[in-house]
Each structure stands twice: as C-alpha cells, then as structure tokens.
C-alpha cells in the first residue's frame, strides 16, 4: 500500500516525503511543478537512497489524476498541492478557488472511486482570521481575510461535510503556523519563485545579496518590540507531524490539530537570531504595515501533543542555520 503526496515536490511536501521514506513508507508524488522543480525528486533520492515514483500531473487534470490512482494501490493521501501566496490570491481569486478547491474535489472523486478514504489536508493558521487572544486553540472561531485563506476554510468545510455524508472517510485537518528552515543537507528547502512574500526566504536572499534589504512591515504593533510575532516551526518538525497524524486516521471522522511550537518570535528577534547564528548582516528598514497582517499569532499545540504524541523539537537557531545553508547551496539563479 502506498501514500500519495500531492504537492510532494514543494517545500513542506518534499520534507514530508523524506520523513516518510526514512520511516519505511512507500511514497508516490503528484505535482504539476507550478511552484517547484523536478530536480527535487533527485534530491529526495540523494537524501533517502530511494527514488519515489513521481507523476508530473495537475489535480485539475481529471484523467491524469485518475491514472495515478489506477496505477497504484493508494491507501491514504497527504494533500499539500495548492497555491499559497496571499497577495496573489487577492489579485487572482478565481484561479485560487479553481486550483485549490476544484483540485481538491477532483482528488476526492478519485479517492472515492478507488476505495481510498484517508486524507490529511494542509490547512493553515490563516483560518483563525484575527484571533481575539493568543495562544490559539483549535476551537477558536474561524474567518478569513483573503481568497487564499477562504480556500483553506472552504476545503476544511468540504472535508467535514464529506465525513458526515460518508462514514468511511477519515480526515485530518492540520493547521500549520509558520514553517521555516530546511533539511540539514541543504538540498531541499523553501524556494519560492520571484520575490518572496514570506519572511525567512526574504531574509536569506538579503543575506545572499540578491535583495538589498529587508522591509520590516511595521514596528508599531502591540507586541514586545512593535514588530509582528509569529509561531515559527521547523519544517522538519512539521513534516514529522504528518507521520503522527496518520495514526488518527485509524479513527473515522474529522480530526483537527494545530501544528506549531506554542512560542512566538518577533521579526526583529528573527533577524537577530539569523545574524548571530550565521554571522551575516541583514540590513533592514522599517516599512509601513502590510495590509491584512495581524500583531500576534501563535499556537496552543497541546492537543497534538496529547492526542498524537507530537511536539516540535527543533529551535530557532536550527531553523536559521538550515535556511541559510539551503540558500547558499541553491543554484536557482
Ligand atoms: P509549495 O508551493 O512549496 O508546495 C505546493 C506544491 O503544490 C507545489 O510544488 C506546486 O507545484 C503544487 N501544486 C499547486 N497546485 C497544484 C495542482 N493543481 N496540481 C498539482 N500540484 C499542484 O507550498 P508549501 O509551502 O510546501 O505548502 C504546502 C501546503 O501547505 C499548501 O497547501 C499551503 O497552502 C499549505 N500551508 C503552507 C504554509 C507555509 O507557510 N508554507 C502555511 C500554512 C499552510
Ligand atoms: N514580514 C516582514 N517583512 C517581509 C515579510 C514578512 O516584516 O518581507 C513580517 C510580517 O509582517 C509578519 C512576519 O514577518 O509579521 C511573518 O510574515 P510571513 O509572510 O512570513 O508569514 P505570515 O504569518 O504573514 O503568513 C504565513 C503564510 C500564510 C499562513 C500563515 C499562517 O504566508 O499562508 O503564515 O500559517 F496562512
């Protein structure tokens, strides 16, 4: 029996493939390479010694998706594939709704047609909107502020409704906080196209001299130093969270977990840690607040600890060190 990893050549997907392969699971990757590169399959092989089967397939291509299920005995699906840039989603809402939602519906259709009823879905802390308090627990009210976030919330609802209608399904909704860092080999990591939206890939490109300075989006938030506070989680820990989540799929129905560390760092603290650990300077300027940003967002991860036995282990220094190693080895440009 195999596990299908949609979006498996992407940032979090590739680390999850490595984790699963090392734990002895048979992994199949489906990815349309819209935001990743085919070479990632080579890197996964270099790291693990095993080459996963790879389908260059778009979830919007129904025939192509069907073929993946026809040709393999897929027991469960880890569903990472999706578009994820918040700003772009505001400019291209229809493309985001089509890609993320129709892609997921096509996937569910093929799962049903092939008696596959277990799915882990990559959701996001963005579904909590602007939380009234932190740390955030899974039962906090849900809302969204952009089309990307709305696709995550809709897909959560679709999967919940599916479980009500069809009691053969088991679904894990994993709400990630802010994944950063990379595999210790430096071969795989966060490699967005164009100018990065997220903090860490922006910092690594400033460190490399590709971008002149970091814009710190606001220093007048109600936080300890005025800059935004987030729950940064090492992508290696996040990947391992998916392995732990496989356990809960033994029980039918919907299971929801925050995957975060439970501790927040400010933008200035991230810069300080990156500079100290890697001995590089990150020039920055204070820029206006970015539209839609919130002051503070960090998880209460105790449900995942209690029910899945999963806990983030790696610290900020490790995240900064591995992100920089990946950037230095990256042959993108
Ligand atoms: P990523 O862009 O690196 O990976 C997503 C992969 O999906 C890419 O390789 C892309 O080519 C592929 N893809 C997109 N649409 C597809 C389609 N229609 N068919 C086939 N493949 C398709 O992103 P990531 O950071 O690894 O994120 C993985 C998942 O986690 C996404 O669903 C994202 O929304 C979610 N998530 C990410 C973060 C984060 O900060 N990185 C936070 C919360 C949630
Ligand atoms: N920031 C800067 N300068 C930058 C980029 C970011 O100061 O160039 C700041 C932001 O204002 C924020 C913090 O760094 O305070 C983190 O910003 P990111 O863009 O890295 O992450 P967000 O918390 O805004 O959003 C991320 C993902 C979302 C996801 C959310 C919660 O991009 O998709 O985490 O999981 F929904």
PDB file of N, CA and C and ligand atoms in Angstrom, residues 6-13 30-36 57-60 79-84 99-100 103 121-125 148 152 176-179 190 198, ligand 1:
ATOM      1  N   UNK A   6       0.352  14.721  -2.643  1.00  0.00           N
ATOM      2  CA  UNK A   6       0.132  15.753  -3.660  1.00  0.00           C
ATOM      3  C   UNK A   6       0.954  16.977  -3.246  1.00  0.00           C
ATOM      4  N   UNK A   7       1.562  17.638  -4.234  1.00  0.00           N
ATOM      5  CA  UNK A   7       2.424  18.767  -3.880  1.00  0.00           C
ATOM      6  C   UNK A   7       3.727  18.292  -3.243  1.00  0.00           C
ATOM      7  N   UNK A   8       4.121  17.071  -3.562  1.00  0.00           N
ATOM      8  CA  UNK A   8       5.266  16.434  -2.886  1.00  0.00           C
ATOM      9  C   UNK A   8       6.630  16.970  -3.292  1.00  0.00           C
ATOM     10  N   UNK A   9       6.698  17.751  -4.385  1.00  0.00           N
ATOM     11  CA  UNK A   9       7.993  18.379  -4.705  1.00  0.00           C
ATOM     12  C   UNK A   9       8.083  19.791  -4.123  1.00  0.00           C
ATOM     13  N   UNK A  10       7.011  20.244  -3.483  1.00  0.00           N
ATOM     14  CA  UNK A  10       7.010  21.574  -2.867  1.00  0.00           C
ATOM     15  C   UNK A  10       7.791  21.583  -1.550  1.00  0.00           C
ATOM     16  N   UNK A  11       7.737  22.719  -0.896  1.00  0.00           N
ATOM     17  CA  UNK A  11       8.551  22.944   0.308  1.00  0.00           C
ATOM     18  C   UNK A  11       8.221  21.933   1.418  1.00  0.00           C
ATOM     19  N   UNK A  12       7.003  21.963   1.910  1.00  0.00           N
ATOM     20  CA  UNK A  12       6.678  21.080   3.039  1.00  0.00           C
ATOM     21  C   UNK A  12       6.541  19.631   2.549  1.00  0.00           C
ATOM     22  N   UNK A  13       5.986  19.478   1.336  1.00  0.00           N
ATOM     23  CA  UNK A  13       5.788  18.135   0.778  1.00  0.00           C
ATOM     24  C   UNK A  13       7.097  17.368   0.630  1.00  0.00           C
ATOM     25  N   UNK A  30       2.583  13.371  -6.578  1.00  0.00           N
ATOM     26  CA  UNK A  30       1.863  14.016  -7.690  1.00  0.00           C
ATOM     27  C   UNK A  30       2.099  15.509  -7.554  1.00  0.00           C
ATOM     28  N   UNK A  31       2.606  16.152  -8.618  1.00  0.00           N
ATOM     29  CA  UNK A  31       2.820  17.601  -8.559  1.00  0.00           C
ATOM     30  C   UNK A  31       2.821  18.142  -9.988  1.00  0.00           C
ATOM     31  N   UNK A  32       2.247  19.316 -10.163  1.00  0.00           N
ATOM     32  CA  UNK A  32       2.250  19.911 -11.511  1.00  0.00           C
ATOM     33  C   UNK A  32       3.456  20.834 -11.722  1.00  0.00           C
ATOM     34  N   UNK A  33       4.329  20.921 -10.718  1.00  0.00           N
ATOM     35  CA  UNK A  33       5.563  21.724 -10.788  1.00  0.00           C
ATOM     36  C   UNK A  33       5.290  23.214 -11.017  1.00  0.00           C
ATOM     37  N   UNK A  34       4.085  23.675 -10.682  1.00  0.00           N
ATOM     38  CA  UNK A  34       3.797  25.102 -10.859  1.00  0.00           C
ATOM     39  C   UNK A  34       4.602  25.946  -9.879  1.00  0.00           C
ATOM     40  N   UNK A  35       4.999  25.360  -8.747  1.00  0.00           N
ATOM     41  CA  UNK A  35       5.797  26.118  -7.782  1.00  0.00           C
ATOM     42  C   UNK A  35       6.943  25.278  -7.224  1.00  0.00           C
ATOM     43  N   UNK A  36       7.438  24.362  -8.041  1.00  0.00           N
ATOM     44  CA  UNK A  36       8.572  23.532  -7.572  1.00  0.00           C
ATOM     45  C   UNK A  36       9.279  22.973  -8.799  1.00  0.00           C
ATOM     46  N   UNK A  57       1.704  15.762 -12.776  1.00  0.00           N
ATOM     47  CA  UNK A  57       0.259  15.776 -13.043  1.00  0.00           C
ATOM     48  C   UNK A  57      -0.383  16.933 -12.304  1.00  0.00           C
ATOM     49  N   UNK A  58      -1.391  17.507 -12.947  1.00  0.00           N
ATOM     50  CA  UNK A  58      -2.160  18.595 -12.336  1.00  0.00           C
ATOM     51  C   UNK A  58      -3.460  18.011 -11.779  1.00  0.00           C
ATOM     52  N   UNK A  59      -3.808  18.388 -10.565  1.00  0.00           N
ATOM     53  CA  UNK A  59      -5.063  17.876  -9.990  1.00  0.00           C
ATOM     54  C   UNK A  59      -6.285  18.363 -10.772  1.00  0.00           C
ATOM     55  N   UNK A  60      -6.102  19.402 -11.563  1.00  0.00           N
ATOM     56  CA  UNK A  60      -7.232  19.857 -12.398  1.00  0.00           C
ATOM     57  C   UNK A  60      -7.415  18.939 -13.611  1.00  0.00           C
ATOM     58  N   UNK A  79      -2.396  15.792   1.365  1.00  0.00           N
ATOM     59  CA  UNK A  79      -2.772  16.734   0.299  1.00  0.00           C
ATOM     60  C   UNK A  79      -2.179  18.129   0.538  1.00  0.00           C
ATOM     61  N   UNK A  80      -0.975  18.327  -0.043  1.00  0.00           N
ATOM     62  CA  UNK A  80      -0.308  19.632   0.051  1.00  0.00           C
ATOM     63  C   UNK A  80      -0.603  20.526  -1.150  1.00  0.00           C
ATOM     64  N   UNK A  81      -0.943  19.916  -2.300  1.00  0.00           N
ATOM     65  CA  UNK A  81      -0.965  20.691  -3.552  1.00  0.00           C
ATOM     66  C   UNK A  81      -1.950  21.853  -3.461  1.00  0.00           C
ATOM     67  N   UNK A  82      -1.450  23.034  -3.759  1.00  0.00           N
ATOM     68  CA  UNK A  82      -2.305  24.210  -3.738  1.00  0.00           C
ATOM     69  C   UNK A  82      -1.474  25.450  -3.970  1.00  0.00           C
ATOM     70  N   UNK A  83      -2.148  26.517  -4.353  1.00  0.00           N
ATOM     71  CA  UNK A  83      -1.476  27.817  -4.471  1.00  0.00           C
ATOM     72  C   UNK A  83      -1.543  28.480  -3.111  1.00  0.00           C
ATOM     73  N   UNK A  84      -0.491  29.238  -2.761  1.00  0.00           N
ATOM     74  CA  UNK A  84      -0.424  29.684  -1.352  1.00  0.00           C
ATOM     75  C   UNK A  84      -0.038  31.141  -1.133  1.00  0.00           C
ATOM     76  N   UNK A  99      -8.001  26.316  -8.605  1.00  0.00           N
ATOM     77  CA  UNK A  99      -6.876  25.409  -8.349  1.00  0.00           C
ATOM     78  C   UNK A  99      -7.057  24.666  -7.023  1.00  0.00           C
ATOM     79  N   UNK A 100      -7.308  25.403  -5.970  1.00  0.00           N
ATOM     80  CA  UNK A 100      -7.310  24.761  -4.646  1.00  0.00           C
ATOM     81  C   UNK A 100      -8.582  23.953  -4.412  1.00  0.00           C
ATOM     82  N   UNK A 103      -9.293  21.379  -7.534  1.00  0.00           N
ATOM     83  CA  UNK A 103      -8.244  20.354  -7.411  1.00  0.00           C
ATOM     84  C   UNK A 103      -8.588  19.365  -6.301  1.00  0.00           C
ATOM     85  N   UNK A 121      -5.085  16.959   5.270  1.00  0.00           N
ATOM     86  CA  UNK A 121      -5.141  18.198   4.481  1.00  0.00           C
ATOM     87  C   UNK A 121      -4.298  19.298   5.124  1.00  0.00           C
ATOM     88  N   UNK A 122      -3.526  20.003   4.280  1.00  0.00           N
ATOM     89  CA  UNK A 122      -2.697  21.125   4.719  1.00  0.00           C
ATOM     90  C   UNK A 122      -3.554  22.361   4.890  1.00  0.00           C
ATOM     91  N   UNK A 123      -4.003  22.594   6.104  1.00  0.00           N
ATOM     92  CA  UNK A 123      -4.700  23.844   6.355  1.00  0.00           C
ATOM     93  C   UNK A 123      -3.709  24.829   6.979  1.00  0.00           C
ATOM     94  N   UNK A 124      -4.227  25.906   7.503  1.00  0.00           N
ATOM     95  CA  UNK A 124      -3.325  26.987   7.893  1.00  0.00           C
ATOM     96  C   UNK A 124      -3.911  27.750   9.070  1.00  0.00           C
ATOM     97  N   UNK A 125      -3.026  28.353   9.843  1.00  0.00           N
ATOM     98  CA  UNK A 125      -3.475  29.227  10.927  1.00  0.00           C
ATOM     99  C   UNK A 125      -4.243  30.422  10.383  1.00  0.00           C
ATOM    100  N   UNK A 148      -7.024  33.217  -0.539  1.00  0.00           N
ATOM    101  CA  UNK A 148      -6.218  32.039  -0.186  1.00  0.00           C
ATOM    102  C   UNK A 148      -6.777  31.392   1.087  1.00  0.00           C
ATOM    103  N   UNK A 152      -8.781  27.617   2.054  1.00  0.00           N
ATOM    104  CA  UNK A 152      -8.452  26.677   3.139  1.00  0.00           C
ATOM    105  C   UNK A 152      -9.699  26.379   3.980  1.00  0.00           C
ATOM    106  N   UNK A 176      -1.205  24.603   9.979  1.00  0.00           N
ATOM    107  CA  UNK A 176       0.201  24.942  10.186  1.00  0.00           C
ATOM    108  C   UNK A 176       0.322  26.389  10.608  1.00  0.00           C
ATOM    109  N   UNK A 177       1.322  26.637  11.463  1.00  0.00           N
ATOM    110  CA  UNK A 177       1.682  28.016  11.765  1.00  0.00           C
ATOM    111  C   UNK A 177       2.780  28.413  10.758  1.00  0.00           C
ATOM    112  N   UNK A 178       3.915  28.920  11.140  1.00  0.00           N
ATOM    113  CA  UNK A 178       4.846  29.447  10.126  1.00  0.00           C
ATOM    114  C   UNK A 178       6.055  28.542   9.925  1.00  0.00           C
ATOM    115  N   UNK A 179       6.001  27.655   8.954  1.00  0.00           N
ATOM    116  CA  UNK A 179       7.143  26.768   8.729  1.00  0.00           C
ATOM    117  C   UNK A 179       8.334  27.508   8.134  1.00  0.00           C
ATOM    118  N   UNK A 190      12.786  25.999   1.240  1.00  0.00           N
ATOM    119  CA  UNK A 190      11.734  26.898   0.754  1.00  0.00           C
ATOM    120  C   UNK A 190      12.310  27.725  -0.398  1.00  0.00           C
ATOM    121  N   UNK A 198       7.238  35.635   2.083  1.00  0.00           N
ATOM    122  CA  UNK A 198       7.414  35.239   3.485  1.00  0.00           C
ATOM    123  C   UNK A 198       8.762  35.706   4.029  1.00  0.00           C
TER     124      UNK A 198
HETATM  125  P1  LIG B   1       4.677  24.889  -2.168  1.00  0.00           P
HETATM  126  O1  LIG B   1       4.152  25.845  -3.175  1.00  0.00           O
HETATM  127  O2  LIG B   1       6.149  24.777  -1.999  1.00  0.00           O
HETATM  128  O3  LIG B   1       4.110  23.433  -2.481  1.00  0.00           O
HETATM  129  C1  LIG B   1       2.853  23.214  -3.078  1.00  0.00           C
HETATM  130  C2  LIG B   1       3.071  22.300  -4.273  1.00  0.00           C
HETATM  131  O4  LIG B   1       1.811  22.050  -4.894  1.00  0.00           O
HETATM  132  C3  LIG B   1       3.977  22.926  -5.332  1.00  0.00           C
HETATM  133  O5  LIG B   1       5.040  22.024  -5.614  1.00  0.00           O
HETATM  134  C4  LIG B   1       3.069  23.113  -6.541  1.00  0.00           C
HETATM  135  O6  LIG B   1       3.767  22.924  -7.758  1.00  0.00           O
HETATM  136  C5  LIG B   1       1.990  22.071  -6.297  1.00  0.00           C
HETATM  137  N1  LIG B   1       0.671  22.365  -6.888  1.00  0.00           N
HETATM  138  C6  LIG B   1      -0.050  23.510  -6.794  1.00  0.00           C
HETATM  139  N2  LIG B   1      -1.217  23.374  -7.449  1.00  0.00           N
HETATM  140  C7  LIG B   1      -1.244  22.114  -7.964  1.00  0.00           C
HETATM  141  C8  LIG B   1      -2.169  21.372  -8.741  1.00  0.00           C
HETATM  142  N3  LIG B   1      -3.321  21.917  -9.162  1.00  0.00           N
HETATM  143  N4  LIG B   1      -1.875  20.116  -9.088  1.00  0.00           N
HETATM  144  C9  LIG B   1      -0.709  19.543  -8.708  1.00  0.00           C
HETATM  145  N5  LIG B   1       0.214  20.188  -7.969  1.00  0.00           N
HETATM  146  C10 LIG B   1      -0.050  21.463  -7.605  1.00  0.00           C
HETATM  147  O7  LIG B   1       3.969  25.227  -0.779  1.00  0.00           O
HETATM  148  P2  LIG B   1       4.275  24.684   0.691  1.00  0.00           P
HETATM  149  O8  LIG B   1       4.811  25.816   1.488  1.00  0.00           O
HETATM  150  O9  LIG B   1       5.017  23.408   0.640  1.00  0.00           O
HETATM  151  O10 LIG B   1       2.796  24.446   1.194  1.00  0.00           O
HETATM  152  C11 LIG B   1       2.168  23.191   1.094  1.00  0.00           C
HETATM  153  C12 LIG B   1       0.722  23.312   1.561  1.00  0.00           C
HETATM  154  O11 LIG B   1       0.718  23.821   2.891  1.00  0.00           O
HETATM  155  C13 LIG B   1      -0.099  24.299   0.733  1.00  0.00           C
HETATM  156  O12 LIG B   1      -1.401  23.785   0.600  1.00  0.00           O
HETATM  157  C14 LIG B   1      -0.109  25.553   1.586  1.00  0.00           C
HETATM  158  O13 LIG B   1      -1.258  26.324   1.363  1.00  0.00           O
HETATM  159  C15 LIG B   1      -0.118  24.960   2.984  1.00  0.00           C
HETATM  160  N6  LIG B   1       0.439  25.886   4.000  1.00  0.00           N
HETATM  161  C16 LIG B   1       1.688  26.417   3.820  1.00  0.00           C
HETATM  162  C17 LIG B   1       2.191  27.329   4.759  1.00  0.00           C
HETATM  163  C18 LIG B   1       3.547  27.947   4.573  1.00  0.00           C
HETATM  164  O14 LIG B   1       3.825  28.948   5.227  1.00  0.00           O
HETATM  165  N7  LIG B   1       4.429  27.406   3.727  1.00  0.00           N
HETATM  166  C19 LIG B   1       1.427  27.688   5.879  1.00  0.00           C
HETATM  167  C20 LIG B   1       0.166  27.108   6.036  1.00  0.00           C
HETATM  168  C21 LIG B   1      -0.319  26.214   5.082  1.00  0.00           C
END
